[in-house]
Amino acid sequence: MTTTNRIARGLCAALALGVAAAGGVALGQAPAPPVAAAPQPGDDTVTLNFVSADVHAVIKAVAEMTGRNFLVDPRVQGTVSIVAPRPVPRNMVFPILLSALRVQGFAAVGGDLGVIHVVPEAEAKFYGSARDPRRARGDQIVTEVFQLQHESAAQMVPVLRPLVAPNNVINAFPGSNMLVVTDYASNLERIRKVIGTVDQPGASELTTVKLRFAAAVDVGQAVQRLVPEVSQAAGPGAAPRVAVSVDPRTNSLLVRADNPTLAKRIRELAAGMDVPSASGGNIHVVYLKNAEATRLAESLRAMISGQPAAQRTSTPLGPATPGGLGGTTGLGAPVQVAQAPPPPAAVASTGSAGAATAAGALTTASIQAHQETNSLIIIAPDAVYNSLRGVIEKLDARRAQVFVEALIVEIAASKAGEFGIQWQSLPNGNTGATQGFGVQNFNLTPGSNIGQIAQNPLSIGQGLSLGLIRGRITFGGAEILNLAALVRALDKDTTANILSTPQLLTLDNEEARIQVGQNIPIVTGSFTLAGAGGGVVNPFQTVDRRDIGVALRIRPQIAEGGTVRMQIYQEVSSIFNAQSAQGIILNKRSIESNVVVDDGQIIVLGGLISDDVQTGKEAVPVLGDIPVLGTLFRYDTRRREKINLMVFLRPVVLRDETMTATLTGNRYDYIRGVQSALQPPDRIPLPSMRDNQLPESLPPRLPGQPAVPPRPAEALPQRPIEPPPPQ
């Protein structure tokens, strides 16, 4: 179809709506249908004149002129006015329609399948783009992805949000530092230029400040306290404007600043502090943050003197005393310090002169520890102090902690059964005549013996007991029941499920222990002295006290690869029999081992799996072996006991305060929930127990956040908080 034919079709459509064309330009009256003037032969221009025309009619006219297919959303309603006093090229008709729709709050999107969707502007982001976003022009809505190289995508969103239309969107993808923007093509071109201007390498200045007299560690700490830009960031998630690092090897400060002015301020401040010490004695005080002053002073003195440091040794994590958990040895033992050998009388003359000079300078230093303030007092020249200061900074690092959770599971099942028949025939023994008697007696256990029950019927033991009684008789001068027969049957089933979870938190390579149990007395001896009148004078007993219960002793050591090496002693003890004539009998289960486990993994230390089966048979010879009838002359017992005991261990390395606060908060909330569940309901005549509940825990404070102010006094319980009793 030629251009002239398409124009003619457009004119026919306009005429069908009742519009007259004159002079190649149609001037409509309000409200007027759309009119487009046909160009002269050889001219590909169109004169547009739409005055308050219905939007559907305008879209239809543009479709006739451009040959495009449109799909109009039912929500697109209204009128459009387009006034073009001069003819416009045909390829400008569609962009002019897009601009007119944008003014009315509509947009035309799509086109991949040959159909353009006309929808409200807020819905345009859900449709695909018809072409490459970089090739789109005008008021067509497209989606483009921007890859940022230097700036943060999350920080660019609030900067570019005012430039994007309210109904369109801009989002950041932090994972790959990308921006996803859906907007008009003309606006995207402007956003593209803004991003290209802003996304530039930072003009940070890197400099090195070499110090001669002062220690770089001390100067770096002072700069971080005095220069506020060191801790202030440009925005959320951005790096500080100034970063100061210390290089102890060269005694220098490494400074990165956003502008030269900040770098100059830090250089001037460091130069003002880099002067010889004002005190003639060169006395320095170093306050430690994490290390122990006494131990660190010993190591530094050994390093200066060239002699090995005092070795700290401890005994293995075994039981302190036989059968007990307490005492002064084992994990809780005092540390044994081995004395270092005395320094040699003279220093060997071998080696270079520089080494001898350095050794002589080091020997002039004196290091003492002040335990009350956990600080070091160093008397040394500036050069020696600077070297020691770098070593102290590295050794005074925060040590990781290890949270160890042990799980002791003991499942025991015991089954026992007894079945037997006992009988006796006892005539009256006071007649003086010769008489016979018979007794079938198998079980001598109190409560199961026919003779004992005949003397005292109330002594019958557990189980089913059936008997035959023929009155009373006098036997041996005592009147007893004439119990002719006794049938006993007993089936006993006992199960136990014991679960203990001792937990503890300790520093890396530090010994710790937790013990939950009792301290019981055990009589080890007694003495009495008989008096002149036969009485007892000054009786006394010797008592040894033993700890029983659950005990866990551990010394963890964190490796660089994330594994934890642990020296462990685990013990579970209890009273087995307190009525024994020989004394109290104790149960004891202990494990002593060295293991290596990954952080957060569960490892089994050991256990016991036993299955004990015992059978017993007491019978009259020959008669007890008779089938069926032999049961009348037999007493059978059976017993089976199964014990499953396992000990599991799970260490978790806590490297920062956030992990420690999270773990503590979880455990605190758990015990608070258990306590709340056990609270009795409030009743009017009874006092309320709500004051004994633990207060709500504060959320953990992340690094860099200000400390949360304490709760008001009225929000806390008025009564002192008491821990729940051990179960």
XYZ file of C-alpha atoms in Angstrom:
727
model
C 0.000 0.000 0.000
C 1.488 3.395 -1.030
C 1.800 6.424 1.152
C -0.982 8.187 -0.772
C -3.362 5.292 -0.193
C -2.646 5.270 3.561
C -3.291 9.006 3.748
C -6.535 8.542 1.851
C -7.631 5.889 4.294
C -6.915 8.297 7.141
C -9.009 10.977 5.473
C -11.857 8.523 4.968
C -11.788 7.664 8.636
C -11.971 11.343 9.517
C -14.839 11.920 7.110
C -16.720 8.981 8.572
C -16.678 10.800 11.903
C -18.308 13.853 10.328
C -15.316 16.122 9.925
C -14.742 18.325 6.834
C -11.233 18.834 5.552
C -10.336 22.101 3.899
C -7.061 23.491 2.575
C -5.073 20.458 3.684
C -5.601 21.449 7.379
C -8.668 20.562 9.430
C -9.551 22.836 12.333
C -11.872 21.002 14.698
C -14.286 22.563 17.111
C -14.493 21.358 20.700
C -15.241 18.588 21.040
C -13.912 17.587 17.616
C -12.791 14.285 16.224
C -9.216 13.867 15.077
C -8.298 15.150 11.645
C -5.131 14.629 9.620
C -4.482 16.394 6.348
C -3.200 14.447 3.360
C 0.148 15.609 2.017
C 0.747 16.592 -1.539
C 2.135 13.945 -3.892
C 5.800 13.330 -3.107
C 5.496 14.942 0.328
C 5.675 12.535 3.408
C 4.382 15.041 5.973
C 1.169 15.213 7.924
C -0.675 18.140 9.468
C -2.239 17.170 12.803
C -5.089 18.960 14.526
C -6.769 17.164 17.481
C -8.721 19.514 19.734
C -10.258 17.776 22.767
C -10.551 14.602 20.735
C -11.347 11.260 22.290
C -8.169 9.343 23.057
C -9.461 6.196 21.351
C -10.170 8.140 18.134
C -6.705 9.704 18.216
C -5.039 6.303 18.690
C -7.086 4.924 15.789
C -6.046 7.797 13.520
C -2.375 7.357 14.449
C -2.662 3.621 13.779
C -3.948 4.396 10.261
C -1.153 6.863 9.625
C 1.728 4.785 11.029
C 0.537 1.270 10.290
C 1.058 0.184 13.921
C -1.219 -2.096 15.925
C -2.465 -0.817 19.281
C -4.098 -2.668 22.197
C -5.841 -0.127 24.446
C -6.472 -0.847 28.131
C -10.118 -0.221 29.192
C -8.849 2.144 31.888
C -7.487 4.507 29.212
C -10.190 7.172 28.920
C -10.225 10.922 28.257
C -9.535 13.514 25.585
C -6.347 14.574 23.827
C -5.418 17.888 22.179
C -2.636 18.012 19.579
C -2.120 21.202 17.568
C 0.506 21.218 14.792
C 0.236 24.392 12.621
C 2.893 23.116 10.256
C 3.140 19.677 8.659
C 5.303 17.192 10.532
C 7.145 14.161 9.147
C 5.247 10.935 9.306
C 7.884 9.297 11.539
C 7.156 11.955 14.183
C 3.488 11.049 14.530
C 4.103 8.147 16.950
C 6.503 10.118 19.247
C 3.949 12.960 19.343
C 1.292 10.443 20.414
C 3.584 9.165 23.180
C 4.058 12.704 24.494
C 0.321 13.343 24.431
C -0.359 10.113 26.302
C 2.304 10.940 28.893
C 0.592 14.269 29.616
C -2.658 12.385 30.281
C -0.944 9.805 32.532
C -0.821 6.974 29.972
C 2.039 5.166 28.279
C 2.582 3.014 25.196
C 4.860 0.011 25.763
C 5.696 -3.288 24.128
C 5.893 -3.976 20.432
C 7.906 -7.195 20.412
C 4.970 -9.070 18.841
C 3.859 -6.201 16.651
C 1.332 -4.897 19.188
C 1.754 -1.745 21.269
C -0.055 -1.687 24.629
C -1.579 1.582 25.786
C -1.919 1.333 29.573
C -1.894 3.621 32.623
C 1.575 4.877 33.443
C 1.710 2.957 36.748
C 1.205 -0.347 34.867
C 3.847 0.274 32.205
C 6.672 -1.259 34.269
C 5.087 -4.695 33.965
C 5.496 -4.791 30.151
C 8.625 -5.541 28.153
C 10.584 -3.035 26.124
C 10.198 -3.085 22.342
C 13.843 -2.368 21.552
C 17.300 -1.834 22.985
C 16.993 0.682 25.874
C 19.957 2.662 24.546
C 18.285 3.034 21.121
C 14.905 4.097 22.516
C 14.011 7.767 22.292
C 11.310 10.111 23.482
C 8.522 9.148 25.853
C 8.701 5.396 25.462
C 9.006 3.492 28.756
C 11.938 1.072 28.873
C 13.946 -0.764 31.528
C 17.713 -0.445 31.729
C 20.319 -2.022 34.024
C 23.327 0.103 35.073
C 26.506 -1.575 36.299
C 28.323 0.697 38.759
C 32.092 0.450 38.992
C 33.026 2.710 41.882
C 29.997 4.025 43.765
C 27.598 1.931 45.837
C 24.290 1.088 44.155
C 22.414 1.331 47.457
C 23.734 4.879 47.988
C 22.815 5.948 44.460
C 19.116 5.053 44.843
C 18.162 8.030 47.092
C 20.186 10.350 44.810
C 18.436 9.277 41.593
C 14.960 8.697 43.024
C 13.853 12.367 42.566
C 14.834 12.168 38.880
C 12.530 9.202 38.173
C 8.818 9.639 37.498
C 6.653 8.912 40.553
C 4.934 5.963 38.859
C 8.207 4.416 37.694
C 10.726 2.501 39.760
C 14.440 2.368 40.590
C 15.977 -0.485 42.602
C 19.462 -1.524 43.667
C 20.937 -5.015 43.533
C 23.765 -4.930 46.128
C 25.089 -8.383 45.212
C 26.511 -7.215 41.862
C 26.319 -3.449 42.564
C 23.704 -2.800 39.854
C 20.835 -0.341 39.398
C 17.591 -1.384 37.669
C 15.609 1.628 36.385
C 12.249 1.640 34.570
C 11.403 5.075 33.150
C 10.911 7.072 29.950
C 13.709 6.802 27.394
C 14.390 10.543 27.427
C 14.706 10.507 31.216
C 16.932 7.406 31.150
C 19.332 9.254 28.877
C 19.652 11.982 31.490
C 20.081 9.408 34.302
C 22.757 7.688 32.214
C 24.714 10.943 32.036
C 24.336 11.564 35.784
C 25.610 8.063 36.626
C 28.541 8.477 34.249
C 29.495 11.715 35.997
C 29.108 10.423 39.566
C 30.471 6.883 39.134
C 34.118 7.926 39.055
C 37.141 6.677 41.041
C 37.412 8.433 44.360
C 39.989 11.139 44.671
C 41.397 9.604 47.860
C 44.911 10.566 48.830
C 47.225 7.876 50.177
C 50.209 8.972 52.203
C 52.763 7.558 54.606
C 53.849 9.452 57.720
C 57.248 8.265 58.964
C 57.827 8.805 62.705
C 61.238 9.113 64.330
C 60.621 9.467 68.063
C 56.998 8.644 68.890
C 55.496 5.178 68.618
C 53.222 4.803 65.601
C 50.696 2.853 67.666
C 50.314 5.667 70.218
C 50.095 8.350 67.546
C 47.561 6.332 65.559
C 45.305 5.918 68.589
C 45.515 9.639 69.359
C 44.645 10.557 65.758
C 41.638 8.252 65.786
C 40.364 9.941 68.950
C 41.048 13.532 67.854
C 40.040 13.499 64.178
C 36.253 12.946 63.955
C 36.356 12.125 60.232
C 38.088 8.829 61.034
C 34.856 7.353 62.429
C 32.315 9.345 60.394
C 31.063 7.806 57.159
C 29.570 9.651 54.215
C 26.409 7.564 54.452
C 25.001 4.207 55.521
C 27.329 1.447 54.414
C 30.005 3.864 53.163
C 33.619 3.845 54.272
C 34.877 6.549 56.667
C 36.213 9.707 55.096
C 39.617 9.080 56.659
C 41.292 5.760 57.388
C 44.398 5.531 59.574
C 46.454 2.342 59.873
C 49.686 1.564 61.699
C 52.748 -0.204 60.325
C 54.789 -1.226 63.401
C 57.621 -2.615 61.269
C 58.543 0.803 59.871
C 56.986 2.831 62.732
C 54.786 4.690 60.234
C 51.194 5.818 59.815
C 49.285 4.879 56.650
C 46.643 7.513 55.886
C 43.886 7.511 53.268
C 41.800 10.698 53.031
C 39.045 11.884 50.710
C 40.672 15.257 50.181
C 44.172 16.688 50.639
C 43.044 18.977 53.465
C 42.256 16.082 55.788
C 45.519 14.344 54.932
C 47.430 17.547 55.656
C 45.743 17.909 59.060
C 46.774 14.387 60.044
C 50.362 14.896 58.845
C 50.642 18.104 60.868
C 49.170 16.446 63.961
C 51.551 13.474 63.676
C 54.526 15.781 63.130
C 53.627 17.744 66.255
C 53.550 14.553 68.319
C 56.732 13.101 66.808
C 59.135 14.764 69.242
C 61.486 13.301 71.852
C 59.899 12.427 75.149
C 59.600 15.344 77.553
C 60.351 13.170 80.590
C 64.034 12.502 81.151
C 63.442 8.986 82.475
C 61.600 7.760 79.363
C 58.809 6.244 81.459
C 55.790 5.022 79.526
C 52.510 3.515 80.693
C 50.629 1.220 78.312
C 47.061 0.258 79.237
C 46.101 -3.166 77.941
C 42.682 -3.968 76.514
C 42.622 -7.750 76.359
C 45.908 -9.307 77.465
C 46.902 -9.962 81.074
C 49.598 -7.539 82.215
C 51.500 -10.045 84.388
C 51.879 -12.663 81.672
C 52.683 -10.152 78.964
C 55.358 -8.528 81.132
C 57.021 -11.918 81.641
C 57.100 -12.556 77.896
C 58.528 -9.120 77.104
C 61.217 -9.399 79.771
C 62.201 -12.801 78.415
C 62.393 -11.356 74.909
C 64.637 -8.507 76.048
C 66.946 -10.710 78.107
C 67.184 -13.360 75.402
C 66.219 -16.099 77.844
C 63.231 -18.447 77.478
C 60.072 -17.285 79.161
C 58.720 -18.999 82.247
C 56.819 -22.069 81.130
C 53.317 -22.452 82.468
C 52.271 -26.058 82.772
C 49.194 -27.697 84.208
C 48.236 -31.240 85.033
C 45.957 -33.224 82.726
C 42.229 -32.746 83.062
C 41.728 -35.902 85.134
C 39.871 -36.399 88.381
C 41.330 -34.590 91.350
C 40.806 -37.378 93.880
C 39.642 -40.963 93.482
C 35.881 -40.879 92.953
C 35.560 -37.115 93.399
C 35.240 -34.023 91.263
C 36.705 -31.454 93.619
C 40.149 -30.886 95.014
C 43.099 -28.810 93.920
C 44.418 -30.841 91.010
C 43.096 -31.428 87.537
C 41.627 -28.524 85.601
C 41.150 -26.324 88.622
C 44.715 -26.837 89.806
C 46.985 -23.882 90.448
C 49.323 -23.172 87.566
C 52.839 -24.488 87.988
C 55.453 -21.977 86.901
C 58.841 -23.239 85.877
C 61.633 -20.861 86.728
C 63.659 -19.610 83.811
C 67.396 -20.300 83.907
C 69.551 -17.452 85.184
C 71.098 -15.157 82.557
C 74.674 -15.923 81.554
C 77.461 -14.000 83.183
C 78.754 -12.599 79.927
C 77.407 -12.139 76.455
C 79.190 -13.995 73.673
C 81.331 -11.734 71.550
C 80.355 -13.419 68.285
C 78.036 -11.606 65.888
C 78.007 -8.255 64.211
C 78.546 -4.968 65.961
C 75.010 -3.820 65.093
C 73.490 -6.845 66.789
C 75.596 -6.283 69.867
C 74.525 -2.641 69.981
C 70.853 -3.580 69.650
C 71.208 -6.188 72.379
C 72.832 -3.640 74.639
C 70.047 -1.178 74.021
C 67.398 -3.768 74.817
C 69.018 -4.673 78.117
C 68.521 -1.086 79.276
C 64.711 -1.486 79.202
C 62.674 -2.298 82.293
C 59.134 -3.669 82.174
C 56.822 -4.016 85.150
C 53.151 -5.004 85.370
C 50.517 -3.128 87.355
C 47.735 -5.603 88.050
C 45.219 -3.140 89.505
C 44.927 -1.233 86.204
C 46.111 -4.083 83.950
C 48.830 -1.919 82.478
C 52.546 -2.082 81.712
C 55.141 0.359 82.992
C 58.038 0.543 80.533
C 61.284 2.406 81.139
C 63.233 2.429 77.888
C 64.674 4.777 75.242
C 62.310 5.906 72.516
C 63.748 3.522 69.921
C 63.352 0.515 72.209
C 59.889 1.614 73.338
C 58.714 1.990 69.728
C 59.785 -1.582 69.002
C 58.106 -2.894 72.140
C 54.949 -0.909 71.416
C 54.434 -2.675 68.111
C 54.836 -6.070 69.778
C 52.407 -5.125 72.552
C 49.789 -3.978 70.036
C 49.842 -7.356 68.291
C 49.780 -9.393 71.500
C 47.046 -7.257 73.064
C 44.440 -8.526 70.589
C 40.973 -9.636 71.488
C 40.909 -13.375 71.908
C 38.097 -15.465 70.549
C 35.815 -17.383 72.882
C 34.485 -20.907 72.657
C 30.997 -21.917 73.729
C 30.937 -25.632 74.482
C 27.665 -27.522 74.770
C 27.816 -31.111 76.038
C 24.946 -33.554 75.676
C 24.870 -36.573 77.991
C 22.131 -39.043 77.108
C 21.527 -42.155 79.207
C 18.714 -44.563 78.339
C 18.331 -47.566 80.659
C 15.742 -50.359 80.499
C 15.443 -53.142 83.062
C 13.066 -56.101 83.005
C 12.767 -58.755 85.729
C 10.429 -61.680 86.291
C 9.895 -64.253 89.049
C 7.614 -67.260 89.230
C 7.767 -70.100 91.761
C 5.876 -72.311 94.178
C 6.854 -72.981 97.784
C 5.043 -75.298 100.162
C 5.411 -76.718 103.650
C 3.716 -79.255 105.903
C 4.090 -78.426 109.580
C 2.201 -80.469 112.235
C 1.759 -79.182 115.744
C 5.132 -79.593 117.394
C 3.858 -79.568 120.995
C 2.356 -83.086 121.108
C 5.607 -84.756 122.077
C 5.016 -87.497 119.508
C 7.245 -88.257 116.619
C 5.957 -86.357 113.577
C 7.252 -85.593 110.110
C 7.269 -82.280 108.291
C 8.285 -81.034 104.871
C 9.301 -77.635 103.473
C 10.022 -76.580 99.883
C 11.785 -73.233 100.231
C 13.750 -71.595 97.365
C 13.862 -67.835 97.817
C 15.428 -66.337 100.933
C 14.725 -62.724 99.902
C 12.702 -60.919 102.589
C 9.051 -60.837 101.530
C 9.432 -63.859 99.214
C 10.248 -66.644 101.722
C 7.378 -68.845 102.868
C 8.770 -69.203 106.369
C 9.188 -65.463 106.927
C 5.688 -64.765 105.604
C 4.282 -67.415 107.977
C 5.835 -65.533 110.887
C 4.760 -62.062 109.643
C 2.172 -61.903 106.823
C 2.745 -58.130 106.485
C 6.249 -58.745 105.170
C 5.007 -59.988 101.764
C 7.068 -58.420 98.986
C 6.040 -56.985 95.630
C 4.142 -59.021 93.084
C 1.296 -61.520 93.207
C 1.318 -63.895 96.186
C -1.254 -66.696 96.581
C -1.261 -69.150 99.498
C -3.170 -71.757 101.498
C -3.532 -71.380 105.271
C -4.772 -74.064 107.678
C -5.072 -72.068 110.883
C -2.248 -71.508 113.336
C 0.186 -73.889 114.943
C 2.692 -73.695 117.721
C 6.123 -74.471 116.401
C 9.219 -74.154 118.552
C 7.288 -72.382 121.258
C 6.043 -69.694 118.831
C 2.626 -69.447 117.273
C 2.786 -69.002 113.476
C 0.473 -69.380 110.493
C 0.190 -72.849 109.093
C 0.993 -71.672 105.514
C 0.743 -74.822 103.428
C 1.615 -73.338 99.969
C 2.783 -70.041 98.485
C 2.726 -69.068 94.794
C 4.672 -65.921 93.815
C 4.610 -64.141 90.453
C 6.387 -60.844 89.679
C 7.055 -58.971 86.431
C 9.075 -55.762 86.801
C 9.801 -53.254 84.017
C 11.849 -50.103 84.650
C 12.952 -47.463 82.116
C 14.973 -44.299 82.571
C 15.820 -41.479 80.164
C 18.353 -39.084 81.646
C 19.448 -36.022 79.667
C 22.064 -33.550 80.902
C 23.330 -30.573 78.907
C 26.182 -28.819 80.709
C 27.309 -25.675 78.884
C 30.161 -23.258 79.425
C 31.874 -20.313 77.768
C 35.627 -19.792 77.976
C 38.461 -17.921 76.304
C 40.681 -19.499 73.711
C 43.324 -21.733 75.325
C 41.950 -21.091 78.828
C 40.819 -23.793 81.229
C 37.225 -23.808 82.444
C 34.925 -26.137 84.284
C 31.302 -26.451 85.289
C 29.932 -28.732 87.989
C 26.331 -29.407 88.995
C 25.782 -31.871 91.813
C 26.093 -32.447 95.545
C 28.813 -32.725 98.132
C 28.127 -35.818 100.262
C 29.899 -37.062 103.419
C 31.451 -40.542 103.469
C 32.445 -42.047 106.821
C 36.012 -43.332 106.606
C 36.559 -44.315 110.254
C 35.259 -44.143 113.820
C 36.725 -44.412 117.302
C 35.178 -44.930 120.705
C 36.845 -45.155 124.126
C 35.229 -47.190 126.906
C 34.980 -45.447 130.265
C 35.515 -46.870 133.756
C 31.812 -47.421 134.356
C 31.260 -49.184 131.039
C 30.092 -46.050 129.184
C 31.439 -44.563 126.020
C 33.780 -41.581 126.249
C 34.587 -39.162 123.368
C 33.219 -41.071 120.360
C 34.111 -39.502 116.990
C 34.091 -40.312 113.258
C 36.319 -39.266 110.388
C 34.420 -38.085 107.306
C 35.615 -37.564 103.736
C 33.447 -35.374 101.515
C 33.027 -36.213 97.833
C 31.456 -34.247 94.974
C 28.954 -36.138 92.841
C 26.912 -35.012 89.854
C 27.803 -33.786 86.373
C 31.158 -32.126 85.748
C 32.723 -30.819 82.540
C 36.310 -29.615 82.322
C 37.668 -28.308 79.079
C 40.596 -26.425 77.588
C 39.854 -25.367 73.960
C 42.415 -24.151 71.450
C 41.291 -22.493 68.210
C 43.313 -23.232 65.087
C 43.631 -20.906 62.104
C 41.734 -23.308 59.850
C 38.542 -23.020 61.899
C 39.009 -26.239 63.873
C 38.983 -26.455 67.659
C 41.334 -28.734 69.583
C 39.962 -29.586 73.009
C 41.297 -31.326 76.062
C 38.224 -32.706 77.823
C 37.338 -34.430 81.061
C 33.667 -35.357 81.464
C 32.307 -37.118 84.559
C 28.863 -38.243 85.691
C 28.537 -39.754 89.158
C 25.654 -40.645 91.452
C 24.802 -42.671 94.574
C 24.134 -46.347 93.831
C 23.539 -47.664 97.353
C 23.649 -45.609 100.519
C 22.616 -48.481 102.869
C 25.512 -50.835 102.208
C 27.255 -52.179 105.297
C 30.634 -51.390 103.722
C 29.699 -47.772 103.061
C 28.155 -45.678 100.320
C 28.507 -47.139 96.833
C 28.843 -44.598 93.991
C 28.269 -44.830 90.248
C 30.887 -43.116 88.126
C 31.191 -42.611 84.376
C 34.032 -40.469 83.078
C 35.692 -39.656 79.764
C 39.105 -38.084 79.348
C 40.181 -37.342 75.795
C 41.823 -34.952 73.333
C 39.775 -34.281 70.189
C 39.747 -31.993 67.144
C 36.368 -30.829 65.819
C 35.197 -28.234 63.307
C 33.490 -25.091 64.479
C 29.795 -25.739 65.165
C 29.966 -29.484 64.472
C 28.811 -32.246 66.836
C 31.249 -34.966 67.840
C 30.666 -38.049 69.982
C 33.202 -38.498 72.763
C 32.270 -42.003 73.826
C 29.648 -44.032 75.557
C 28.495 -47.336 76.911
C 26.150 -49.844 75.307
C 25.520 -52.861 77.541
C 22.977 -55.695 77.516
C 23.017 -57.830 80.684
C 20.828 -60.959 80.759
C 20.588 -63.103 83.916
C 18.500 -66.245 84.461
C 18.081 -68.285 87.631
C 16.485 -71.596 88.449
C 15.926 -73.231 91.816
C 14.231 -76.660 91.757
C 13.857 -79.928 93.601
C 16.127 -82.491 91.946
C 14.372 -84.692 89.390
C 10.927 -83.306 90.269
C 11.719 -79.854 88.941
C 12.590 -81.291 85.489
C 9.232 -82.986 84.951
C 7.339 -81.310 82.079
C 4.422 -79.161 83.259
C 4.297 -80.709 86.728
C 7.842 -79.607 87.352
C 6.590 -76.048 87.793
C 5.231 -77.075 91.208
C 8.741 -77.877 92.373
C 10.674 -75.017 90.708
C 11.338 -71.292 91.239
C 12.443 -69.339 88.083
C 13.915 -65.824 87.922
C 14.933 -63.780 84.888
C 16.481 -60.345 84.588
C 17.590 -58.230 81.598
C 19.179 -54.791 81.821
C 20.128 -52.589 78.852
C 22.069 -49.340 79.208
C 22.801 -46.863 76.395
C 25.032 -43.970 77.424
C 26.415 -41.469 74.914
C 28.280 -38.173 75.362
C 28.209 -35.583 72.573
C 30.077 -32.286 72.306
C 29.494 -29.206 70.145
C 31.899 -26.227 70.250
C 30.990 -22.857 68.728
C 33.678 -20.208 68.200
C 32.573 -16.666 69.105
C 34.905 -14.226 67.381
C 33.115 -10.911 68.003
C 30.688 -9.293 70.386
C 27.738 -9.701 68.012
C 27.956 -13.507 68.059
C 28.366 -13.487 71.842
C 25.373 -11.190 72.340
C 23.212 -13.264 69.987
C 24.033 -16.525 71.755
C 23.490 -15.004 75.190
C 20.179 -13.492 74.101
C 18.927 -16.836 72.766
C 19.758 -18.647 75.998
C 18.268 -15.834 78.093
C 15.004 -15.839 76.125
C 14.787 -19.635 76.410
C 15.119 -19.709 80.198
C 12.744 -16.763 80.496
C 10.154 -18.626 78.406
C 10.506 -21.722 80.590
C 10.092 -19.622 83.718
C 6.992 -17.891 82.332
C 5.409 -21.238 81.424
C 5.796 -22.466 85.011
C 4.221 -19.404 86.616
C 1.001 -20.290 88.504
C -2.177 -18.424 87.567
C -3.063 -15.370 89.627
C -5.643 -15.959 92.338
C -7.164 -13.342 94.591
C -6.334 -14.864 98.013
C -2.809 -15.900 96.975
C 0.174 -13.608 96.374
C 1.295 -13.006 92.800
C 4.536 -14.567 91.594
C 5.051 -12.255 88.629
C 7.754 -10.246 90.383
C 10.072 -13.252 90.293
C 10.195 -13.370 86.493
C 13.306 -12.355 84.632
C 13.080 -8.971 82.864
C 12.956 -8.776 79.097
C 16.370 -8.874 77.451
C 17.664 -5.926 75.459
C 18.465 -6.528 71.771
C 22.160 -7.133 71.072
C 24.115 -3.993 70.223
C 25.883 -4.180 66.876
C 29.409 -2.762 66.428
C 29.261 0.990 65.972
C 25.814 1.407 67.523
C 25.458 3.609 70.611
C 24.812 1.888 73.894
C 21.144 1.392 74.718
C 20.141 3.463 77.766
C 19.154 1.416 80.820
C 15.527 0.881 81.645
C 13.891 3.084 84.261
C 13.963 1.739 87.779
C 10.206 1.282 87.861
C 10.353 -1.104 84.865
C 12.524 -3.589 86.745
C 11.096 -6.028 89.314
C 11.074 -4.685 92.834
C 12.175 -7.981 94.378
C 15.653 -9.391 93.852
C 15.887 -11.838 90.988
C 16.547 -15.345 92.195
C 17.728 -18.101 89.891
C 15.374 -21.067 89.465
C 16.143 -24.065 91.674
C 18.150 -26.852 90.034
C 16.033 -29.673 88.691
